[in-house]
Short mmCIF file of C-alpha atoms and ligand atoms in Angstrom, two decimals:
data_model
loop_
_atom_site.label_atom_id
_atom_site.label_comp_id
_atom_site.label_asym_id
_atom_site.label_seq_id
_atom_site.Cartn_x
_atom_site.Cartn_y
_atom_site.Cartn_z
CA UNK A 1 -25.45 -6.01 -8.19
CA UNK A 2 -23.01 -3.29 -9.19
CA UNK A 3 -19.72 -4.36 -10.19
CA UNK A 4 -17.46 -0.87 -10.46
CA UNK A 5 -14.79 -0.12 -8.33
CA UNK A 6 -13.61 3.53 -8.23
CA UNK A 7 -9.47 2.73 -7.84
CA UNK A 8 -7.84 6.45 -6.64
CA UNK A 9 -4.33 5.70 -6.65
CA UNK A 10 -4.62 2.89 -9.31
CA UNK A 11 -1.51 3.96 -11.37
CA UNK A 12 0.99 3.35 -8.19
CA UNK A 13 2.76 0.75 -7.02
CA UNK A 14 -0.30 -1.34 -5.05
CA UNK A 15 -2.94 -0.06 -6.86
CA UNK A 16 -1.46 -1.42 -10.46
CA UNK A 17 -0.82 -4.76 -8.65
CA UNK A 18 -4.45 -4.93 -7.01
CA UNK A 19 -6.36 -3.88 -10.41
CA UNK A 20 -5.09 -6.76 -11.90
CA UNK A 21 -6.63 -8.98 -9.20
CA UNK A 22 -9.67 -7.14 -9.23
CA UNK A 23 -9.87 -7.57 -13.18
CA UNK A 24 -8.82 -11.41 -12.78
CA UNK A 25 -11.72 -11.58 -9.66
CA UNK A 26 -14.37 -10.27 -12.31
CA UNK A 27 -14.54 -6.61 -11.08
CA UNK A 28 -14.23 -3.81 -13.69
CA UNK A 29 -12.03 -0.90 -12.49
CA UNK A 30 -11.76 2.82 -13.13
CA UNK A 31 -8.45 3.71 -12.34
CA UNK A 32 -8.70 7.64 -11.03
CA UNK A 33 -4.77 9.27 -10.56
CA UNK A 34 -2.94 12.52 -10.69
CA UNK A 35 0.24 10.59 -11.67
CA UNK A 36 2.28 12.80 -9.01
CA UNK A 37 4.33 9.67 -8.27
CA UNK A 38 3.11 7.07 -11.06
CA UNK A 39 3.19 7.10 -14.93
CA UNK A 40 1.10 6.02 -17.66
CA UNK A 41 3.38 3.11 -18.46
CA UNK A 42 2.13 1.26 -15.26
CA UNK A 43 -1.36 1.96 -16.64
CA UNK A 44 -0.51 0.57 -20.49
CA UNK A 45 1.22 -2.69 -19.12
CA UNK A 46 -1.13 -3.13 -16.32
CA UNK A 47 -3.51 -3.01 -19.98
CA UNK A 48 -1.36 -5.58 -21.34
CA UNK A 49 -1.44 -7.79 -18.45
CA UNK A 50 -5.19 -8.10 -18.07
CA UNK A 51 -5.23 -7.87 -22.12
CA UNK A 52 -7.71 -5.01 -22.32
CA UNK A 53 -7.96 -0.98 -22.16
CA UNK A 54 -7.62 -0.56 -18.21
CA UNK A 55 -10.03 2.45 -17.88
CA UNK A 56 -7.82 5.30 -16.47
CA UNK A 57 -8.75 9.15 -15.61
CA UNK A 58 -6.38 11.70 -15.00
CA UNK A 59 -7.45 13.71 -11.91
CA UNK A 60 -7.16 14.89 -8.55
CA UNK A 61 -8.69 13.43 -5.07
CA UNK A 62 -9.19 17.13 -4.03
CA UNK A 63 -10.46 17.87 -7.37
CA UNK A 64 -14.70 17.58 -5.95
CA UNK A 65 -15.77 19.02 -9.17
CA UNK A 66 -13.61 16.72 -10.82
CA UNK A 67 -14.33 13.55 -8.64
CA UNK A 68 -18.40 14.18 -9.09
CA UNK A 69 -18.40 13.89 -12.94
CA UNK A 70 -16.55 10.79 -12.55
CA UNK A 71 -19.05 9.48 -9.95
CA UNK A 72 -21.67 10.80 -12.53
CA UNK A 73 -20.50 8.63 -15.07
CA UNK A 74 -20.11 5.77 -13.44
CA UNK A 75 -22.39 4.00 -10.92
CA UNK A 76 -19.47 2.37 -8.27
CA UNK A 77 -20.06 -0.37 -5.86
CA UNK A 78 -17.25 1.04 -4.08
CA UNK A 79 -13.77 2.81 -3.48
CA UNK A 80 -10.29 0.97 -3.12
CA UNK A 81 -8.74 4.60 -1.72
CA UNK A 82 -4.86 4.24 -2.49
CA UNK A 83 -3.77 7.82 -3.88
CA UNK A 84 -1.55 9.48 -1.11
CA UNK A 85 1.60 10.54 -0.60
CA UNK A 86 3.87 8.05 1.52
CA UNK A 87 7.32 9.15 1.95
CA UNK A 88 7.97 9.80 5.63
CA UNK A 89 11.02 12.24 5.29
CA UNK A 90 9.54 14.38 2.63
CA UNK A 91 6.22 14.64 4.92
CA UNK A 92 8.43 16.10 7.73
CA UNK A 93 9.81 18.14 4.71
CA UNK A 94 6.33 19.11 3.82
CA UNK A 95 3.65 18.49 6.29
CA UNK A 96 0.81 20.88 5.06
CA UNK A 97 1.42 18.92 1.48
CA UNK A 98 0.69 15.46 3.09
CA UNK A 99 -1.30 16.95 5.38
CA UNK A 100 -3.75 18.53 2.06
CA UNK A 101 -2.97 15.65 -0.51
CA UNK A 102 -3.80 12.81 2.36
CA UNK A 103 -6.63 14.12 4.85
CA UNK A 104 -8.33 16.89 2.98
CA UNK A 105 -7.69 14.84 -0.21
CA UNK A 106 -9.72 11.81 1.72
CA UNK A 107 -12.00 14.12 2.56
CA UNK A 108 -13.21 15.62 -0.41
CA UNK A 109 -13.61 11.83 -2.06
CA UNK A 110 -15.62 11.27 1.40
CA UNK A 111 -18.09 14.30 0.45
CA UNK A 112 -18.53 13.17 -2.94
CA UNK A 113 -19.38 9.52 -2.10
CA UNK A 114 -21.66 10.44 -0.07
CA UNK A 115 -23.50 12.36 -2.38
CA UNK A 116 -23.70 10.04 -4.87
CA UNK A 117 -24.87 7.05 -2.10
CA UNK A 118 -21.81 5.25 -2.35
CA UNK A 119 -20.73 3.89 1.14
CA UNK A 120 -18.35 1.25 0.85
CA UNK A 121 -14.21 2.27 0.99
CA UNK A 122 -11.53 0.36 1.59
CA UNK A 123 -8.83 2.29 2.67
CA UNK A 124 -5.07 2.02 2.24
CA UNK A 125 -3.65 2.74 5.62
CA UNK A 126 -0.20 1.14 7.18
CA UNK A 127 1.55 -0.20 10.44
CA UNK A 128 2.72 2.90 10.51
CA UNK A 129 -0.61 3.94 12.85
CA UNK A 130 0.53 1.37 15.82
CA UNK A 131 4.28 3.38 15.78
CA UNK A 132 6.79 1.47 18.33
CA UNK A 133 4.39 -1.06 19.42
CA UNK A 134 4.18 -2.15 23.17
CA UNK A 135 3.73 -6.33 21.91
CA UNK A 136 4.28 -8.84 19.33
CA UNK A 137 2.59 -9.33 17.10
CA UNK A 138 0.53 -6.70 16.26
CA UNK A 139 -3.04 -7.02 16.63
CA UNK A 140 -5.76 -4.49 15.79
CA UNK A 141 -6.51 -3.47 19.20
CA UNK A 142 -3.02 -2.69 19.67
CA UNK A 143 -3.08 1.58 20.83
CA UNK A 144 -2.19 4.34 18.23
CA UNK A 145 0.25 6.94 17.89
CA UNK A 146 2.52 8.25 15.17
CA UNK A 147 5.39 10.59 15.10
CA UNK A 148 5.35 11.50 11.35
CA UNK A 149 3.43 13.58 9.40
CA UNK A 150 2.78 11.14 6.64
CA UNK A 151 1.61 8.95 9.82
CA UNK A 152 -0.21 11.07 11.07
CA UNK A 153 -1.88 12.10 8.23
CA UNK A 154 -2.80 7.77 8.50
CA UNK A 155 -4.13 7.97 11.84
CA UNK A 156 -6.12 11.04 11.09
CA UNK A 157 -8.17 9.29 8.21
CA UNK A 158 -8.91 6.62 10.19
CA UNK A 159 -10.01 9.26 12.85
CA UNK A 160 -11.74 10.53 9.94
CA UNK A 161 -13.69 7.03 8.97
CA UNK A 162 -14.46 6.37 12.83
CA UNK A 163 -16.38 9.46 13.41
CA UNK A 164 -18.58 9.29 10.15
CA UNK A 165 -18.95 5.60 10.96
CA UNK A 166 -20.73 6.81 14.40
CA UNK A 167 -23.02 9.28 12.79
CA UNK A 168 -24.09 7.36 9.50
CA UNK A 169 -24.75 4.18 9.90
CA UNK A 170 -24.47 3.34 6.44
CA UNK A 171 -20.93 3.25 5.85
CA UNK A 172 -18.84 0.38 5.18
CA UNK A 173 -15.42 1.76 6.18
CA UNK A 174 -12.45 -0.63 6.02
CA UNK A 175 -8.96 0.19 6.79
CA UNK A 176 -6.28 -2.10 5.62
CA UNK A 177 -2.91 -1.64 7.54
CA UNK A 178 -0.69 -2.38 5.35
CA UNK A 179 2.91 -3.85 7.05
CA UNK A 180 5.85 -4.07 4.64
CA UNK A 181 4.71 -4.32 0.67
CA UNK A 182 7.73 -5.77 -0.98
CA UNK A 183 8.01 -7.97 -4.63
CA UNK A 184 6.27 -7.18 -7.45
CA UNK A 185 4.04 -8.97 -10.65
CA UNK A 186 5.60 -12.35 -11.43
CA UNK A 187 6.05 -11.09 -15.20
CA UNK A 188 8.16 -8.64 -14.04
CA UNK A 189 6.02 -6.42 -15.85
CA UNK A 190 5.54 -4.74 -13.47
CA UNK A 191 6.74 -3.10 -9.88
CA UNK A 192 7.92 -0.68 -7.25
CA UNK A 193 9.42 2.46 -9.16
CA UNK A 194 11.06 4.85 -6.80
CA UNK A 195 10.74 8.54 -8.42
CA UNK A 196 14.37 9.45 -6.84
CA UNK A 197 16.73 7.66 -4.18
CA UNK A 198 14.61 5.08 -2.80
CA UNK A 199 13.76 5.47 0.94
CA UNK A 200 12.51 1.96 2.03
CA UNK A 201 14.57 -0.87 1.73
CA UNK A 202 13.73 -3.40 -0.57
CA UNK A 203 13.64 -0.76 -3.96
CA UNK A 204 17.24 0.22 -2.15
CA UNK A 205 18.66 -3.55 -2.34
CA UNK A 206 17.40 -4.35 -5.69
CA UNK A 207 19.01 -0.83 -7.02
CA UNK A 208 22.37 -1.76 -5.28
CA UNK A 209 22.31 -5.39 -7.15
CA UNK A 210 21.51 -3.74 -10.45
CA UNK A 211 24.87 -1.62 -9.72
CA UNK A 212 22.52 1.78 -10.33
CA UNK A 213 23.37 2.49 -6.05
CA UNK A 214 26.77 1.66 -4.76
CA UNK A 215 26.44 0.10 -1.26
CA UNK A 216 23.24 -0.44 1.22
CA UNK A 217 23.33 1.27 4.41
CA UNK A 218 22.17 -1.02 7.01
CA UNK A 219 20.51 1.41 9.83
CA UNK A 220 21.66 0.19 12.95
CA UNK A 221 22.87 -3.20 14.27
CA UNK A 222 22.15 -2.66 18.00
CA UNK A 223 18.12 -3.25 18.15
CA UNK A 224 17.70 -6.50 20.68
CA UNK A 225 16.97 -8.57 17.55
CA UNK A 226 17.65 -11.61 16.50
CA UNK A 227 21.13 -10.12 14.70
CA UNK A 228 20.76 -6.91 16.11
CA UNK A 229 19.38 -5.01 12.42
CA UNK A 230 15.38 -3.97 12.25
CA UNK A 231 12.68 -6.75 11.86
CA UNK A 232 9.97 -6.04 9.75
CA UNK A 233 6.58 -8.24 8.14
CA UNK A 234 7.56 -8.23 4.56
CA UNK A 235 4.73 -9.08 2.60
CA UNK A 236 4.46 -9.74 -1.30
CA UNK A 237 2.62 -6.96 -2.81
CA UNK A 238 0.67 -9.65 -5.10
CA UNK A 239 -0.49 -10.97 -2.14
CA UNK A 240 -1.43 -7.47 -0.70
CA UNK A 241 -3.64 -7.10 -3.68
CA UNK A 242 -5.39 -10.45 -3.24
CA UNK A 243 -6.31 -9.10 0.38
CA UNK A 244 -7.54 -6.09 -1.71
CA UNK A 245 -10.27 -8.54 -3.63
CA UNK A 246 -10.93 -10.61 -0.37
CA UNK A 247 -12.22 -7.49 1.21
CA UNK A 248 -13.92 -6.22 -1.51
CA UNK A 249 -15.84 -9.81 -1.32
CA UNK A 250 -16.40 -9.76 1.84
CA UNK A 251 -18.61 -6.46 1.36
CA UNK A 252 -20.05 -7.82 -1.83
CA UNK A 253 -21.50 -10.71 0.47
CA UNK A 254 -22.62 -8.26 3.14
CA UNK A 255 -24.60 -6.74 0.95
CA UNK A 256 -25.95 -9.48 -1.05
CA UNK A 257 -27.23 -10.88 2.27
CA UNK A 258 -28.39 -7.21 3.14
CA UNK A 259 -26.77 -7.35 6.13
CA UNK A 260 -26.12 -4.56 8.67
CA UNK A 261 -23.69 -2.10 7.84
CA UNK A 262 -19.79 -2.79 9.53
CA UNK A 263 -19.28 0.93 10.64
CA UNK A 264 -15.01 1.47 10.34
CA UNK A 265 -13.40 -1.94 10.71
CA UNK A 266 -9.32 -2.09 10.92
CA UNK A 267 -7.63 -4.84 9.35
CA UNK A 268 -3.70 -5.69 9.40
CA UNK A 269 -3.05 -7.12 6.08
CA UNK A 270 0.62 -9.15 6.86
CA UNK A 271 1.97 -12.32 7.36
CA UNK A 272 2.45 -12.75 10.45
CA UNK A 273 6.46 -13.42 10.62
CA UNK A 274 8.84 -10.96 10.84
CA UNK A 275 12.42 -10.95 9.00
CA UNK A 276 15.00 -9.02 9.92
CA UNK A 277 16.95 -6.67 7.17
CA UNK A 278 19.75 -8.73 7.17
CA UNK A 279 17.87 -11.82 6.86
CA UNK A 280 16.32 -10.22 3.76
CA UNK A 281 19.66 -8.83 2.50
CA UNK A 282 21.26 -12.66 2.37
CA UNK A 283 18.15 -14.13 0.96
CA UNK A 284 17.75 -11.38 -2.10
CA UNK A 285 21.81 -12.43 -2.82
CA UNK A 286 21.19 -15.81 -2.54
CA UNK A 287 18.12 -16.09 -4.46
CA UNK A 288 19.38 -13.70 -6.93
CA UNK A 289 23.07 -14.55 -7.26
CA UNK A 290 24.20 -11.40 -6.89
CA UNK A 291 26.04 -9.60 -4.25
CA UNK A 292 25.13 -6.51 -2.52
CA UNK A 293 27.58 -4.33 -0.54
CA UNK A 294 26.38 -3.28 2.79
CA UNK A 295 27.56 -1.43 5.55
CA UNK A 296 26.19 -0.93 8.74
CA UNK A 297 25.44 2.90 9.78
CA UNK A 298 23.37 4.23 13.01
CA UNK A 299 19.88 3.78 13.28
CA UNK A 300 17.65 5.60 11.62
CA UNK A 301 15.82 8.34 13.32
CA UNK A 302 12.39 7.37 14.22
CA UNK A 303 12.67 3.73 13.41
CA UNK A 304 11.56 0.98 15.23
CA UNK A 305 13.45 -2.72 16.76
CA UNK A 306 10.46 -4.70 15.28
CA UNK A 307 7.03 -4.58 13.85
CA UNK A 308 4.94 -7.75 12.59
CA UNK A 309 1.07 -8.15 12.84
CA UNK A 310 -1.12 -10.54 13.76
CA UNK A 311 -2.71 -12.11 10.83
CA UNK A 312 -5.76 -13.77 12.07
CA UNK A 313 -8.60 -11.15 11.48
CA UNK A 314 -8.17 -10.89 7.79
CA UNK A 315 -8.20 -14.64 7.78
CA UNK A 316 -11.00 -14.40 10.39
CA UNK A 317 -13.30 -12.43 8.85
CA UNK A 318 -12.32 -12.69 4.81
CA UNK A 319 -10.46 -15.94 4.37
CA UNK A 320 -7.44 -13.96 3.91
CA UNK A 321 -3.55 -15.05 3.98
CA UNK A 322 -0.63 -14.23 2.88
CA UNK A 323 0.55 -17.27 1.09
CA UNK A 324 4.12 -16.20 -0.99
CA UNK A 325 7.56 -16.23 0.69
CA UNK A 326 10.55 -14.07 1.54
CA UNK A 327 12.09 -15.96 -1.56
CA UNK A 328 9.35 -15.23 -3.48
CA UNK A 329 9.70 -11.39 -2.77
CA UNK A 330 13.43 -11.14 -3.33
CA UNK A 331 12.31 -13.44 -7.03
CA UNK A 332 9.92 -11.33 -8.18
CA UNK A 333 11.53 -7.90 -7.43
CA UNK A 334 14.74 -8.76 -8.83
CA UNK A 335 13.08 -9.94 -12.26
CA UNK A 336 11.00 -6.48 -12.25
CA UNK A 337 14.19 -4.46 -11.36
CA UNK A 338 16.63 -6.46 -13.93
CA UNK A 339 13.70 -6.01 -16.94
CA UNK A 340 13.69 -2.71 -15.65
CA UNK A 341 16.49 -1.11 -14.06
CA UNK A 342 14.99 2.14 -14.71
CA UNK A 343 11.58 1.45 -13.97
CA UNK A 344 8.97 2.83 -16.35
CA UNK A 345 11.56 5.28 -17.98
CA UNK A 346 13.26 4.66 -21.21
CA UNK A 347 16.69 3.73 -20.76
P1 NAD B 1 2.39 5.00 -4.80
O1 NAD B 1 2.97 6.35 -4.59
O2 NAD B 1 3.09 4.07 -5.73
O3 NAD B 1 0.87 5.11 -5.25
C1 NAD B 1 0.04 6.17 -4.83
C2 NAD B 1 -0.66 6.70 -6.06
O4 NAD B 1 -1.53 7.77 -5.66
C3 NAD B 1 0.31 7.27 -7.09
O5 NAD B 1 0.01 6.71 -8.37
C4 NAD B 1 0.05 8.78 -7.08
O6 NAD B 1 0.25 9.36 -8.34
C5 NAD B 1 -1.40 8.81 -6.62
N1 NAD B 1 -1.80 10.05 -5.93
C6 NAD B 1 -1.16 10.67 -4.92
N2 NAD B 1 -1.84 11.77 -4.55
C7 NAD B 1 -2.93 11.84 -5.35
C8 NAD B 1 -4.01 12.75 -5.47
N3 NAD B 1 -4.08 13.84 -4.71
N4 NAD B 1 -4.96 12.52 -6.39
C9 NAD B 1 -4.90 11.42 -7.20
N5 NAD B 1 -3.89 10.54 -7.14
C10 NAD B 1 -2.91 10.75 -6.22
O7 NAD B 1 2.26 4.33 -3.35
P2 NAD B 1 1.89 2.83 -2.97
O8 NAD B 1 3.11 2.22 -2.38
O9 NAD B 1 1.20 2.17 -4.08
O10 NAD B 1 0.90 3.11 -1.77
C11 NAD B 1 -0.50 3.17 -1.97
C12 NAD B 1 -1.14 3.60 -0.66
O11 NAD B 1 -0.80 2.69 0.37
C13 NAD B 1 -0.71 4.98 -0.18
O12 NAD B 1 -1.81 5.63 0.38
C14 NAD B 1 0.32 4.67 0.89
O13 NAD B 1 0.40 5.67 1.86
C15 NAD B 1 -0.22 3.38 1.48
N6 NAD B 1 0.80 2.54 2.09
C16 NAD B 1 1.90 2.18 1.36
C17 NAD B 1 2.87 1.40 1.94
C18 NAD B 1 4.11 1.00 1.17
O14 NAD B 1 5.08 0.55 1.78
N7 NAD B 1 4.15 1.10 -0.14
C19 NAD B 1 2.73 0.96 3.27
C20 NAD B 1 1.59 1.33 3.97
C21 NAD B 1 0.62 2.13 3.37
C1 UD1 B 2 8.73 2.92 6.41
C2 UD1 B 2 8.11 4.09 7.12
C3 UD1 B 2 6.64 3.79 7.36
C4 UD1 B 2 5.93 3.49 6.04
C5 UD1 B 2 6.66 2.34 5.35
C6 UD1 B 2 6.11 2.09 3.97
C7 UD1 B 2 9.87 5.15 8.41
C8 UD1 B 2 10.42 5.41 9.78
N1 UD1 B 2 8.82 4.34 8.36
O1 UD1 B 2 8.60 1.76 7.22
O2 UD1 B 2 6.03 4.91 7.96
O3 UD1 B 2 4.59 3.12 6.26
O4 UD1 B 2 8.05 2.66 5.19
O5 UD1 B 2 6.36 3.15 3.10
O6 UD1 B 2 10.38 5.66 7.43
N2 UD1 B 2 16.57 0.04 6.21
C9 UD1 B 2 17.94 0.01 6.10
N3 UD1 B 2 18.50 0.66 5.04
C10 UD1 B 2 17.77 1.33 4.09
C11 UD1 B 2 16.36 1.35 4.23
C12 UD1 B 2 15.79 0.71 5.30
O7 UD1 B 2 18.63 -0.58 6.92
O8 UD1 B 2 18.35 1.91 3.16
C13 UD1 B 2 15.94 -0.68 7.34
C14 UD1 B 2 15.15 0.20 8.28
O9 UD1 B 2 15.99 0.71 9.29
C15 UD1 B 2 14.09 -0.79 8.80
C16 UD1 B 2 13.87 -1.75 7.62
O10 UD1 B 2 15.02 -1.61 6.79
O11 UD1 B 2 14.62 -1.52 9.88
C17 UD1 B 2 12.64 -1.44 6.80
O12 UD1 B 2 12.69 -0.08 6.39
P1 UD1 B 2 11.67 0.54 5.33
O13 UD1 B 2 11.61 -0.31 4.13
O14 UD1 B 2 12.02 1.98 5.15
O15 UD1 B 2 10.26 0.38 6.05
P2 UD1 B 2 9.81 0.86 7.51
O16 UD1 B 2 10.83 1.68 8.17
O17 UD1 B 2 9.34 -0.34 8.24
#
């Protein structure tokens, strides 16, 4: 049985963590990026990590011509789909970008596995799609709605994968909604590498302990929370990745028992606990022995009081769970970001 996985989005911050679980599972990867928000470094010490050549090609989801010579070359089991654009502000910015790099970008790879007979995806989507959710925890049935562009531009792919699941039967279509990726390799090697001021909160704490950002702003300490700040599932991104290779498995088996095809199946990849950001801010000094300055400002516009999933289908259906800790997390990211404090650039 085929073995190739077509990795868009490999070079970034999930996709270099999950190649080297898919290398360590026995899969062989072709990373496929535009390096809009990644470098080459990730790609050379991802290399050095799984100690061989990580096969890596420079192009563009909404590149078809570019997309079918790869799919020429290379006979794919299947698609891990992470290339996207994620940062909320900048989508409300720039909608018709995330609009074009995320949708018709998904689109185009869409067209091109089909003509090349390659139905199985496994989509990178986020908690984003359930916005302020009406219970706790999340679970997939939970409804929909967004008030971004970069979430919309979510919930319209999985639109996207529900519709073709209807008229082709054929397709394997998993969406993986992601809740909060935090952490980053243990050999700090590794990690999340903000192109400018970092927007989520984790890359913002670690950058305030490395003294590169002054003070943390704490957005609001009014929610009805357990200390008033937000509550999010953190989850470690090597972790994430696992769930990454426990899919993929999962449709390996399908197929090797030539079973019926799954049609578009949501999963919430997450622990199942929530934290709140102040929670996270004591346990990333503590752990790290460092302090980091906060103050608390108002909330931020279009955030949420608390978001965790319900973990049970991914452990359901693939065996799946999240097994690494909020100390974990604040570990690993604060050896990445003190190897690295700035990132993949020279000093
Ligand atoms: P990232 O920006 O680090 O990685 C995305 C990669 O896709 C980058 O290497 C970028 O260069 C590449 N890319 C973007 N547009 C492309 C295009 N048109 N063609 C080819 N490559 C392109 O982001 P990440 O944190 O690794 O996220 C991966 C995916 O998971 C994204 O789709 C993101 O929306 C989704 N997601 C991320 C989070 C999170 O908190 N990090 C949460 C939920 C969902
Ligand atoms: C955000 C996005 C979400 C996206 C996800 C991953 C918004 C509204 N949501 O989720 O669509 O899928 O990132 O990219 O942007 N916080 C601070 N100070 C900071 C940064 C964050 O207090 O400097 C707080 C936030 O108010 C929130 C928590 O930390 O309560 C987590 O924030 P963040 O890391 O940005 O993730 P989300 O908002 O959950």
């Amino acid at each position: 049985m085929k073995n190739k996985i077509l990795v868009t989005g490999g070079a970034g911050y999930i996709g270099s963590h999950t190649c080297i679980a898919l290398h360590e599972a026995g899969y062989e990867i072709v990373v496929y990026d535009n390096l809009s928000n990644s470098s080459r470094e990730a790609i050379n010490r991802v290399s050095t990590i799984i100690g061989q050549p990580l096969a890596f090609i420079e192009g563009d989801i909404r590149d078809a011509e570019s997309l079918r010579q790869v799919f020429a070359d290379h006979a794919f089991f299947g698609v891990i789909h992470f290339a996207g654009l994620k940062a909320v502000g900048e989508s409300v910015a720039k909608p018709l970008l995330y609009y074009n790099n995320n949708v018709s970008g998904t689109i185009t790879l869409l067209e091109v596995m089909m003509e090349h007979n390659v139905k199985n995806l496994i989509f990178s989507s986020s908690a984003t799609v359930y916005g302020d959710p009406n219970t706790l925890p999340i679970d997939e049935t939970a409804p929909r709605s967004c008030t971004n562009p970069y979430g919309q531009s979510k919930l319209a792919v999985e639109h996207i994968l529900e519709d073709l699941s209807v008229t082709d039967k054929s397709w394997n279509l998993i969406s993986l909604r992601y809740f909060n990726p935090v952490g980053a390799h243990p050999s700090g090697q590794i990690g999340e590498d903000p192109n400018d001021m970092p927007n989520n909160l984790m890359p913002y704490i670690s950058q305030v302990a490395v003294g590169k950002l002054e003070k943390l702003s704490i957005f609001g300490n009014d929610y009805p929370t357990v200390d008033g700040t937000g509550v999010r599932d953190f989850i470690h991104v090597t972790d994430l990745a696992a769930g990454h290779v426990a899919a993929l498995d999962y449709l390996k088996q399908l197929a090797l028992c030539n079973n019926d095809a799954i049609g578009f199946l949501p999963i919430n990849l997450g622990t199942g606990k929530g934290s709140s950001v102040l929670e996270l801010v004591n346990a990333f000094a503590d752990v790290t022995d460092q302090t980091v300055p906060y103050q608390f400002t108002d909330r931020r516009v279009g955030d949420i009081a608390s978001c965790y999933a319900s973990a049970d289908k991914a452990k359901t259906l693939f065996g799946w769970q999240a097994k690494l800790s909020i100390i974990d997390m604040c570990k690993d990211t604060w050896r990445w970001q003190s190897m690295n404090p700035n990132g993949y650039r020279a000093p």
